[in-house]
Short mmCIF file of N, CA and C in Angstrom, two decimals:
data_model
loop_
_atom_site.label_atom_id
_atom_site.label_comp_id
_atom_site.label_asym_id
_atom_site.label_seq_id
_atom_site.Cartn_x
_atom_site.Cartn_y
_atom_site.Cartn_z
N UNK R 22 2.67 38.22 -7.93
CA UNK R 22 3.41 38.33 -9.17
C UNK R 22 4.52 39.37 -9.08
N UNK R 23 4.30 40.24 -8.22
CA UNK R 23 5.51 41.62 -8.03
C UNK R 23 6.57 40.73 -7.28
N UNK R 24 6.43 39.96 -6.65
CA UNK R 24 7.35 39.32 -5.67
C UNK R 24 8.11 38.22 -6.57
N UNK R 25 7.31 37.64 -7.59
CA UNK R 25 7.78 36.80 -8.62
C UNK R 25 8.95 37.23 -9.74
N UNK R 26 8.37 38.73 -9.87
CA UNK R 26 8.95 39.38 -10.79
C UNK R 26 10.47 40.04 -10.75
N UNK R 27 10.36 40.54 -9.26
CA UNK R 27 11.31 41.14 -8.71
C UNK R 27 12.79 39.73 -7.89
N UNK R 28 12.02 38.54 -7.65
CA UNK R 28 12.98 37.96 -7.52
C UNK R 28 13.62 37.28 -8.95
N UNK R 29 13.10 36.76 -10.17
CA UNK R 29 13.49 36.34 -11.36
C UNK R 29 14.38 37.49 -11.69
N UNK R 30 14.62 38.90 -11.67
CA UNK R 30 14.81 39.95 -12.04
C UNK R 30 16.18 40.64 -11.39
N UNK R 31 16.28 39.98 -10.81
CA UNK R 31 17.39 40.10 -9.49
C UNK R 31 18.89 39.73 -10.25
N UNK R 32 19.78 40.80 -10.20
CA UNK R 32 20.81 39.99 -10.93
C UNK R 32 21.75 39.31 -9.73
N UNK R 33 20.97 39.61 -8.50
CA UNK R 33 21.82 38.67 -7.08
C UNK R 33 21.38 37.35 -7.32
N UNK R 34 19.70 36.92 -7.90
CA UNK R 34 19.31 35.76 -8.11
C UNK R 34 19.31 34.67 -9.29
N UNK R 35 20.83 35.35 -10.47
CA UNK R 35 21.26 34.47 -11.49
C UNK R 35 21.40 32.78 -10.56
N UNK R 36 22.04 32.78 -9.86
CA UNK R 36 22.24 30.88 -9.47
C UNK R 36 21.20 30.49 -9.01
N UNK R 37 20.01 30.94 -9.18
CA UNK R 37 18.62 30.05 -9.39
C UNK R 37 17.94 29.80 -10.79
N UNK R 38 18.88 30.23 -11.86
CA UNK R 38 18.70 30.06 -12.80
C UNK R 38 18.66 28.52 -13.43
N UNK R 39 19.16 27.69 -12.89
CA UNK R 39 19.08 26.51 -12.88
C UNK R 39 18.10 25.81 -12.15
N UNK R 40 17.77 26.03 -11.16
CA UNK R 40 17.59 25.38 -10.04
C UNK R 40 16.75 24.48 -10.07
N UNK R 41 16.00 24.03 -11.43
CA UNK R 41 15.25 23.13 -11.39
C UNK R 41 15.93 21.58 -11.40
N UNK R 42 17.64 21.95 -11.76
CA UNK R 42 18.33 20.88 -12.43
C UNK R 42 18.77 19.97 -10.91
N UNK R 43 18.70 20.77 -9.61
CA UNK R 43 19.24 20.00 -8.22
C UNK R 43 17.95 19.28 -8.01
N UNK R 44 16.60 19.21 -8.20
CA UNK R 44 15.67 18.85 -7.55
C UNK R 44 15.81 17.36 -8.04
N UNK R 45 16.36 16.42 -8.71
CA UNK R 45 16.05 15.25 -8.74
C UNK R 45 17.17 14.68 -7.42
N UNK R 46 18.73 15.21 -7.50
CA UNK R 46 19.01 14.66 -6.15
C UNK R 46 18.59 15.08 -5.05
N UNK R 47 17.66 16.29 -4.82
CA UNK R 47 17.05 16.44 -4.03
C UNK R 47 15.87 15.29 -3.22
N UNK R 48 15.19 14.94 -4.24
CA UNK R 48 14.70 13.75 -3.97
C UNK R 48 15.11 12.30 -4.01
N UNK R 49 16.44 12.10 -4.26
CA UNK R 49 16.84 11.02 -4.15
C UNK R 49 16.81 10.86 -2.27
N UNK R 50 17.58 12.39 -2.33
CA UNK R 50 17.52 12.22 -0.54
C UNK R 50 16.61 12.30 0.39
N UNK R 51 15.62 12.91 -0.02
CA UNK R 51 13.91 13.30 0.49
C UNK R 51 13.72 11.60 0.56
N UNK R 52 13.67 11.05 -0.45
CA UNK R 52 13.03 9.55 -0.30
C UNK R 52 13.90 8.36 0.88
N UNK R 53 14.99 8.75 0.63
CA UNK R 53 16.10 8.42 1.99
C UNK R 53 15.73 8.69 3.13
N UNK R 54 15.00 9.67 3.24
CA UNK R 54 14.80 10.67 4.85
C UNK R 54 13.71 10.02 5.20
N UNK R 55 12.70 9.72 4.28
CA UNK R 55 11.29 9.25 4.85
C UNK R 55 11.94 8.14 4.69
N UNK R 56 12.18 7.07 3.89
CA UNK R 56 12.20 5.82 4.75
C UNK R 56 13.05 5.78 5.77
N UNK R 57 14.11 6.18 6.11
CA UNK R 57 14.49 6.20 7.28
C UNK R 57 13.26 6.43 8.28
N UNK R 58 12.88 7.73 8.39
CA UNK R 58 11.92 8.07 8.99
C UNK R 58 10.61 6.81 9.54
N UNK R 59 10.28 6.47 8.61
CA UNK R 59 9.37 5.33 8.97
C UNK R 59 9.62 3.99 9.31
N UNK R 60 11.09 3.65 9.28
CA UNK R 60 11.52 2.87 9.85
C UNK R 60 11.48 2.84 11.41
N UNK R 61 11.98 3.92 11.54
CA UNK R 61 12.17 4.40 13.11
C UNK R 61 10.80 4.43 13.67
N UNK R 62 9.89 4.37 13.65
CA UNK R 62 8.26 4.09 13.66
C UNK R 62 8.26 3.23 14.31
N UNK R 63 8.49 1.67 13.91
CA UNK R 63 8.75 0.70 14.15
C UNK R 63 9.57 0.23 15.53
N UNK R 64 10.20 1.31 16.02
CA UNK R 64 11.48 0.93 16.74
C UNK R 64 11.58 1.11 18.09
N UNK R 65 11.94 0.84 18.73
CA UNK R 65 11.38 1.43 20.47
C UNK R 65 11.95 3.08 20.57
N UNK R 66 13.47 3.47 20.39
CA UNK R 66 13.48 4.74 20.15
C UNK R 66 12.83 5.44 18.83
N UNK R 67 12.26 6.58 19.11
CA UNK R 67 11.18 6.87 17.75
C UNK R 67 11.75 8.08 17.35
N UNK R 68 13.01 8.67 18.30
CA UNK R 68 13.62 9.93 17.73
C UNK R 68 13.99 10.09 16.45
N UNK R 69 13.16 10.81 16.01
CA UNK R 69 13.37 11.17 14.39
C UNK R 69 12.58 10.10 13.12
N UNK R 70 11.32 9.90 13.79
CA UNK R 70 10.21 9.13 13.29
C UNK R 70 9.84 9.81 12.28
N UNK R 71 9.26 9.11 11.05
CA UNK R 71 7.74 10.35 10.90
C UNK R 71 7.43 9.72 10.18
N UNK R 72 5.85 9.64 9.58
CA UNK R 72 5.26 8.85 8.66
C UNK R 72 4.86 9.35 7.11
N UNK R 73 4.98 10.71 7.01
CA UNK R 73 4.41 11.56 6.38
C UNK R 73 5.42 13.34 6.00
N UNK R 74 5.72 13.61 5.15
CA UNK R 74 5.49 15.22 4.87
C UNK R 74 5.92 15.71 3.88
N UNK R 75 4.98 16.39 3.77
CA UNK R 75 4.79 17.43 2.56
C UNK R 75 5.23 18.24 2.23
N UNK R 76 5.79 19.14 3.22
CA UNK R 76 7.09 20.20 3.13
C UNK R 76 7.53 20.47 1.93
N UNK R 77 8.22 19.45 2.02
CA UNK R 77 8.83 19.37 0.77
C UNK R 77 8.71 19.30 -0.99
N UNK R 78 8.02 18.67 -1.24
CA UNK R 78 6.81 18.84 -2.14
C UNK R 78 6.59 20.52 -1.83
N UNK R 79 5.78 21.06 -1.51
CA UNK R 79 5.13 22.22 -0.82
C UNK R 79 6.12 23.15 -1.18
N UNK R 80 7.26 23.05 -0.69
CA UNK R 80 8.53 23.92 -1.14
C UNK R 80 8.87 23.69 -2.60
N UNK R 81 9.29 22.50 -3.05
CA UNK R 81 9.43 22.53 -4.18
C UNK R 81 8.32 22.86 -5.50
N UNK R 82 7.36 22.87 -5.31
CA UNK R 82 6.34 23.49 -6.38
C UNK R 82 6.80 25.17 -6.07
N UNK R 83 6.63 25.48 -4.66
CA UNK R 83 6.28 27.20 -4.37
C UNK R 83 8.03 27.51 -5.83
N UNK R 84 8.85 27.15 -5.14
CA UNK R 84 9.94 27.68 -5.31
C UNK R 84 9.94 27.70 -7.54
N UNK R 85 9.65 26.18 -7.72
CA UNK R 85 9.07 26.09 -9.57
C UNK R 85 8.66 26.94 -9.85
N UNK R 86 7.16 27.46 -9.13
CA UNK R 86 6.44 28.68 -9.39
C UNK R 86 7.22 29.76 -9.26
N UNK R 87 7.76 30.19 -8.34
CA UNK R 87 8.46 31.66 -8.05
C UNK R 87 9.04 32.00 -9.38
N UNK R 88 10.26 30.81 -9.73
CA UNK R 88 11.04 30.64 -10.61
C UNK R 88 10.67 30.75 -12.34
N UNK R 89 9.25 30.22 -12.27
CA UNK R 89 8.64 29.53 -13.46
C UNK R 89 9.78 29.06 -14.24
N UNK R 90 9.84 27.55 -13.22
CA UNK R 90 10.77 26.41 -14.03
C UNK R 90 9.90 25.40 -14.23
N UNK R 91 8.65 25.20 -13.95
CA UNK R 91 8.03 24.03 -14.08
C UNK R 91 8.32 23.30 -15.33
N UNK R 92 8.32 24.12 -16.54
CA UNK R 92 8.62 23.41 -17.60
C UNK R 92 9.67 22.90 -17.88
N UNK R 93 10.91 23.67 -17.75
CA UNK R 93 11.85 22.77 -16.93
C UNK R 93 12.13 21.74 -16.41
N UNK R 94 11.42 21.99 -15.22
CA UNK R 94 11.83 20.55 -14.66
C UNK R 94 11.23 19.48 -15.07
N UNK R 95 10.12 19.82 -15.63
CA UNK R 95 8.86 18.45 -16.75
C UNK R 95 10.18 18.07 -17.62
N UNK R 96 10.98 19.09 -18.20
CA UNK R 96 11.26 18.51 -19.24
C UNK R 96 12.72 17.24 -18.86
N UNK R 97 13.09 17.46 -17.73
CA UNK R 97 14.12 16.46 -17.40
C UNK R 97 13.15 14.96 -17.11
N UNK R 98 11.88 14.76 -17.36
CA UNK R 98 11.57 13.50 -16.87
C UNK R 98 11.88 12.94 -16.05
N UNK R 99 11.63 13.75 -15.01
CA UNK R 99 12.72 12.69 -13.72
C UNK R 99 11.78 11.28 -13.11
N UNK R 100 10.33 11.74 -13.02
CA UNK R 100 10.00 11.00 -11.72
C UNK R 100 9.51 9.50 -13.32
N UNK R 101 9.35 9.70 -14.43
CA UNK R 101 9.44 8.37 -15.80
C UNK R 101 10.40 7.96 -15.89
N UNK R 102 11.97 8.57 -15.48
CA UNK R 102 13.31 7.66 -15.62
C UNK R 102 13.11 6.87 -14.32
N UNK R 103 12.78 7.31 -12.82
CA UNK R 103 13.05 6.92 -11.77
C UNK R 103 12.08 5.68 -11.77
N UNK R 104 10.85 5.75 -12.89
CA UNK R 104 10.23 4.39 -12.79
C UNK R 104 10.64 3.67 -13.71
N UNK R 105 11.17 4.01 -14.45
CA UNK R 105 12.38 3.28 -15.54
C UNK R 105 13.02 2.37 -15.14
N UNK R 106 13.75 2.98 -14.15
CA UNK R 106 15.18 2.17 -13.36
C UNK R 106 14.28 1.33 -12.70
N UNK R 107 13.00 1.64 -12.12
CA UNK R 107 12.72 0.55 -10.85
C UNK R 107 12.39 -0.79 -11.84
N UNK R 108 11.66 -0.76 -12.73
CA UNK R 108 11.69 -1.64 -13.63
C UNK R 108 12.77 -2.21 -13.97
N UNK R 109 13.84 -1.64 -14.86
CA UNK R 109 14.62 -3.05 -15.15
C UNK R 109 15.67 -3.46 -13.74
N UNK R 110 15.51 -2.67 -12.75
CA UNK R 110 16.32 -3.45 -11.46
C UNK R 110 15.23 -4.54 -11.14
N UNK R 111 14.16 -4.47 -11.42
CA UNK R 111 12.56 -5.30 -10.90
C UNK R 111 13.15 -6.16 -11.99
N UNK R 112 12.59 -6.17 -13.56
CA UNK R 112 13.21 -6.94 -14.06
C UNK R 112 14.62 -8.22 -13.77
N UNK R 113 15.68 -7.14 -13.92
CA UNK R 113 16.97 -8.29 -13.55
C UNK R 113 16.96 -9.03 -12.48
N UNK R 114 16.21 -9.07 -11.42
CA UNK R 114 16.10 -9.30 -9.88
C UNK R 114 15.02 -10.36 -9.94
N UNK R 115 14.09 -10.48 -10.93
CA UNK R 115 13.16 -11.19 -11.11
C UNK R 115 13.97 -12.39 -12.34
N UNK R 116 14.64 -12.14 -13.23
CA UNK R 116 15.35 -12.68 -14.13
C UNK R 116 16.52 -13.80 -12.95
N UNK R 117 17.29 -12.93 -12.31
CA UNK R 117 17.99 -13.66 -11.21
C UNK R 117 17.30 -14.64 -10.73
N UNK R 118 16.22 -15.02 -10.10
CA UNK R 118 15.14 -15.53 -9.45
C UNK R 118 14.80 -16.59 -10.02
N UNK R 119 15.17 -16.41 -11.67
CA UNK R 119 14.80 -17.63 -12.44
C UNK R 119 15.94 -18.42 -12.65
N UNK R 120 16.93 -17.56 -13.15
CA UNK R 120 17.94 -18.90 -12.66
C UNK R 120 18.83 -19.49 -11.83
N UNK R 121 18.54 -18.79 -10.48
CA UNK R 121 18.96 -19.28 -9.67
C UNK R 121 18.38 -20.03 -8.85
N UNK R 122 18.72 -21.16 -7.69
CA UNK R 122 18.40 -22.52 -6.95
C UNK R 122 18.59 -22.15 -5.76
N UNK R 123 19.80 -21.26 -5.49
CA UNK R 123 20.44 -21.25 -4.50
C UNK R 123 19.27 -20.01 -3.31
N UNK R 124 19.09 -21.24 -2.12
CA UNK R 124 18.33 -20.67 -1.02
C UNK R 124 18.61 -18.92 -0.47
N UNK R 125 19.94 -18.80 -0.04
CA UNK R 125 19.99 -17.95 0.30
C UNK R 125 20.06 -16.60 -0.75
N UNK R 126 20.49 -16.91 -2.17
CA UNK R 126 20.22 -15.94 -2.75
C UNK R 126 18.74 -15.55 -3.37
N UNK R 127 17.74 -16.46 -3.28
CA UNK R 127 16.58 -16.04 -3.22
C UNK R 127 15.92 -15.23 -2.27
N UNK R 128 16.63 -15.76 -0.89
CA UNK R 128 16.17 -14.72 0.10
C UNK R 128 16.65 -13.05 -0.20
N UNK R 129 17.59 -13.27 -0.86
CA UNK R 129 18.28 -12.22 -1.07
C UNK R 129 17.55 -11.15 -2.25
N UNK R 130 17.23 -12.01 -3.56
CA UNK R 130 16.31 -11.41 -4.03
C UNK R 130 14.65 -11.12 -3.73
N UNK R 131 14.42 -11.64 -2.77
CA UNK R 131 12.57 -11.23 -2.36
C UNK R 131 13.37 -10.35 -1.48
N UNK R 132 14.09 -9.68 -0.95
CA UNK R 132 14.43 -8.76 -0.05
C UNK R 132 14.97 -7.71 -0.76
N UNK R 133 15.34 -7.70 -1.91
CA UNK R 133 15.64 -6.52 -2.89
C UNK R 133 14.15 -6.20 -3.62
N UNK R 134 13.40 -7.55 -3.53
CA UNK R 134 11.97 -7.10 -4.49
C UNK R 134 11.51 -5.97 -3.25
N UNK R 135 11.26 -6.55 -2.33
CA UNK R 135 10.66 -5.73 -1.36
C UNK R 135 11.33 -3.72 -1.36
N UNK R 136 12.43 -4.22 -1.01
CA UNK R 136 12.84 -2.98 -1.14
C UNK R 136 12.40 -1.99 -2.26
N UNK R 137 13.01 -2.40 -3.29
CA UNK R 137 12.13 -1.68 -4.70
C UNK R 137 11.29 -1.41 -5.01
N UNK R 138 10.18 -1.91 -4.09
CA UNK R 138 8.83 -1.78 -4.04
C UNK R 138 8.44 -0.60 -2.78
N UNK R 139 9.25 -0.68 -1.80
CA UNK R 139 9.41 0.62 -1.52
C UNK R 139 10.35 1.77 -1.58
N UNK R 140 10.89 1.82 -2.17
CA UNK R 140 11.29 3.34 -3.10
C UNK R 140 10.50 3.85 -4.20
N UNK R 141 10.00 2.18 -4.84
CA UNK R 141 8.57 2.76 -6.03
C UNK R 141 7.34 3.97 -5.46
N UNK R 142 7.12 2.93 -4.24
CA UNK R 142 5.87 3.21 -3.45
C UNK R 142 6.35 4.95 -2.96
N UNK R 143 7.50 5.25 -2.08
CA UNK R 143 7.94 6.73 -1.87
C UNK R 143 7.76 7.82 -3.10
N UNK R 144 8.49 6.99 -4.11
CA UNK R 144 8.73 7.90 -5.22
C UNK R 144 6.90 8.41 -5.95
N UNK R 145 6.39 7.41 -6.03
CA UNK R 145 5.04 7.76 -6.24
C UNK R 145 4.08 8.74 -5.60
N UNK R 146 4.59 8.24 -4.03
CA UNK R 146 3.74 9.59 -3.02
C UNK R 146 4.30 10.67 -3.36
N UNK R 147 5.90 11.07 -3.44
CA UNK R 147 5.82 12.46 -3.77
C UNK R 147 5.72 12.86 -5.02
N UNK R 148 5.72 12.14 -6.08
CA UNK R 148 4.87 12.82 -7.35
C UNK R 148 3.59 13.10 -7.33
N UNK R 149 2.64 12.42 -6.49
CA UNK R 149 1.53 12.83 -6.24
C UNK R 149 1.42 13.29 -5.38
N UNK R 150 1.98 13.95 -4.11
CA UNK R 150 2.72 15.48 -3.58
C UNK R 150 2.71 16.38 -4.40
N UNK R 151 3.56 16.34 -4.76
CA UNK R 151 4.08 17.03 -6.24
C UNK R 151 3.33 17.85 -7.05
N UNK R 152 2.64 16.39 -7.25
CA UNK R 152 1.44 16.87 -8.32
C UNK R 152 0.44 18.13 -7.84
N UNK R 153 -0.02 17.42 -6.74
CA UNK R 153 -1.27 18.03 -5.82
C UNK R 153 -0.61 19.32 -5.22
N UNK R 154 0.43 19.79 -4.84
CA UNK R 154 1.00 20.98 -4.48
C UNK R 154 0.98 21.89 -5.91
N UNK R 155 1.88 21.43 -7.08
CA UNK R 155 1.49 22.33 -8.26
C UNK R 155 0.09 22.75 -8.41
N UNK R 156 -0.74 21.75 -7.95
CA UNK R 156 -2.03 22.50 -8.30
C UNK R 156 -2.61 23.85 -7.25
N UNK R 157 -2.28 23.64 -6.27
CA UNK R 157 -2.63 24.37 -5.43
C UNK R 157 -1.93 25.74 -5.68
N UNK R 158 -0.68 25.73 -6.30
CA UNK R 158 0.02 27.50 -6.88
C UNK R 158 -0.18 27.36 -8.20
N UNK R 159 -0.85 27.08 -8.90
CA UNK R 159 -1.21 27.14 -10.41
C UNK R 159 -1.83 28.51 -10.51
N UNK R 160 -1.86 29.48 -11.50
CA UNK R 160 -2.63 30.77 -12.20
C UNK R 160 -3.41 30.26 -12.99
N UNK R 161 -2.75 29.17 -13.81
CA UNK R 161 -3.53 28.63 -14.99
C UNK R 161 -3.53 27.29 -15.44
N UNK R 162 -3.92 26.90 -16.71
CA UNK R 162 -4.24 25.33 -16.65
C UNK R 162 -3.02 25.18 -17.44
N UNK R 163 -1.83 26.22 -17.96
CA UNK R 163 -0.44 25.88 -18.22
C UNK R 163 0.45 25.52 -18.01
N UNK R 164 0.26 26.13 -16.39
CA UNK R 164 1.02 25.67 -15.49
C UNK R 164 0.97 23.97 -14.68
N UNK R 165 -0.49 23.28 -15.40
CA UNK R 165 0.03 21.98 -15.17
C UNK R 165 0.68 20.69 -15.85
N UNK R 166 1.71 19.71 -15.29
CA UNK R 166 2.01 18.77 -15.89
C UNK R 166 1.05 18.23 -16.91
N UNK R 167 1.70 18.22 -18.60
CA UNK R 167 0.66 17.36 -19.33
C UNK R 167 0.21 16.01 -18.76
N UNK R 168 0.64 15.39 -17.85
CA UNK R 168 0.20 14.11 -17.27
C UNK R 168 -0.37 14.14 -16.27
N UNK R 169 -0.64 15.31 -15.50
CA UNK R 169 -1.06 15.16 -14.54
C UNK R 169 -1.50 13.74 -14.02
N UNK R 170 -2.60 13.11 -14.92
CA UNK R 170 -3.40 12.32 -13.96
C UNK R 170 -3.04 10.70 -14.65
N UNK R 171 -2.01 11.03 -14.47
CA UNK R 171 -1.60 9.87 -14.93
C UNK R 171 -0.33 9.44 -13.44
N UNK R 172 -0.28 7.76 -13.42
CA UNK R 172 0.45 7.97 -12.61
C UNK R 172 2.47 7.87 -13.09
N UNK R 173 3.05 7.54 -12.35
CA UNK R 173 4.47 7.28 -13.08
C UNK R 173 4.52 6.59 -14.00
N UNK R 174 4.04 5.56 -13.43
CA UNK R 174 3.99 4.28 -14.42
C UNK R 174 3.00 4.46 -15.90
N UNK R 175 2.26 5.18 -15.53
CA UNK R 175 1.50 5.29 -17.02
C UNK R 175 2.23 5.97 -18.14
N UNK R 176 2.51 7.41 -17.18
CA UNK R 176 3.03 8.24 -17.94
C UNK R 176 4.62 7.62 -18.42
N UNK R 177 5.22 6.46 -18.03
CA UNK R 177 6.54 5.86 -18.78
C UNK R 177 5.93 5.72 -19.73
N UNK R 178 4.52 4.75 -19.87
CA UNK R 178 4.03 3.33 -20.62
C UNK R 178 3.83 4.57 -21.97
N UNK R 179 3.18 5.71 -21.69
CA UNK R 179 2.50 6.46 -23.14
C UNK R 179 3.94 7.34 -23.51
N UNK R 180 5.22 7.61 -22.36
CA UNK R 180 6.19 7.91 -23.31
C UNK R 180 6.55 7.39 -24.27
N UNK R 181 6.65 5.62 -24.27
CA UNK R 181 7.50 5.17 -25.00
C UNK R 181 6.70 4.53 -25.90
N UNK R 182 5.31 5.19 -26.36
CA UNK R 182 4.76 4.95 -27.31
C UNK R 182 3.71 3.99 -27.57
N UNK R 183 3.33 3.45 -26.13
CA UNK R 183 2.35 2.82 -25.85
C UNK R 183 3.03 1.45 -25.62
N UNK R 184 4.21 1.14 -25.45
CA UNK R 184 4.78 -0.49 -24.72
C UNK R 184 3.96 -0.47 -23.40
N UNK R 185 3.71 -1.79 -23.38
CA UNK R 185 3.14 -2.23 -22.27
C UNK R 185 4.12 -2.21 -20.79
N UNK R 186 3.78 -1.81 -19.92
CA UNK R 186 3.80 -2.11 -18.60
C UNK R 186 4.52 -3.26 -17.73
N UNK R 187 4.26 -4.59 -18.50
CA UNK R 187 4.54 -5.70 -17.95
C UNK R 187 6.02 -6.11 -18.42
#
């Protein structure tokens, strides 16, 4: 807490006064890096593979905590908009699907479903990263997300007042 205190306290450390507000493009690019990453898995050269990490997550809770921005950054809703969007792109892409005939643009849409389904799938692991790292620097039971145990998708469904899912 002296180390907490003394960096919040810092008038060298005013431009972290924000800092909860970079972490959503932060993870736009985090989720970029791992799928890249796990692509390359797949590939005969594997330079710059990886299947997995936490780091990041790991850093970003420590740094919330240091800061005590958690509430903060709860309050931008990032990882309920990001399942927002995957929905109505899921939606329109599924809507496309219906009225269209044409062969190759169906291929085109089961290859965007797919995709969307993994950025869902990324975006989910590191909220539950996320999640599971806040817990591990928590003091108290304040310091956790009211949703904790909920996943993205739930926690959209009870933002918006209990609409369904589907």
């Amino acid at each position: 807490q002296w180390y907490q205190r003394r960096v919040r306290g810092d008038p060298k450390n005013q431009h972290l006064k924000n800092f909860f507000m970079i972490i959503p493009p932060l993870t736009l690019n985090y989720v970029e890096q791992i799928m890249n990453g796990k692509e390359k898995i797949n590939k005969k050269n594997k330079i710059g593979a990886t299947f997995t990490d936490d780091g990041f997550s790991m850093g970003i809770a420590y740094i919330l905590k240091l800061l005590d921005q958690y509430s903060a950054f709860d309050s931008l809703h990032w990882f309920q908009s990001v399942n927002s969007k995957f929905n109505n792109e899921e939606k329109a892409v599924k809507d496309s699907r219906r009225r269209e005939t044409d062969v190759k643009l169906d291929q085109t849409n089961t290859l965007t479903m797919k995709r969307l389904d993994q950025y869902r799938q990324e975006f989910e692991l590191l909220y539950y990263s996320l999640s599971s790292a806040r817990i591990f620097f928590r003091t108290d039971l304040e310091d956790l997300p009211i949703e904790i145990n909920k996943s993205p998708v739930e926690a959209t469904v009870s933002s918006e007042g209990g609409a369904s899912a589907s």
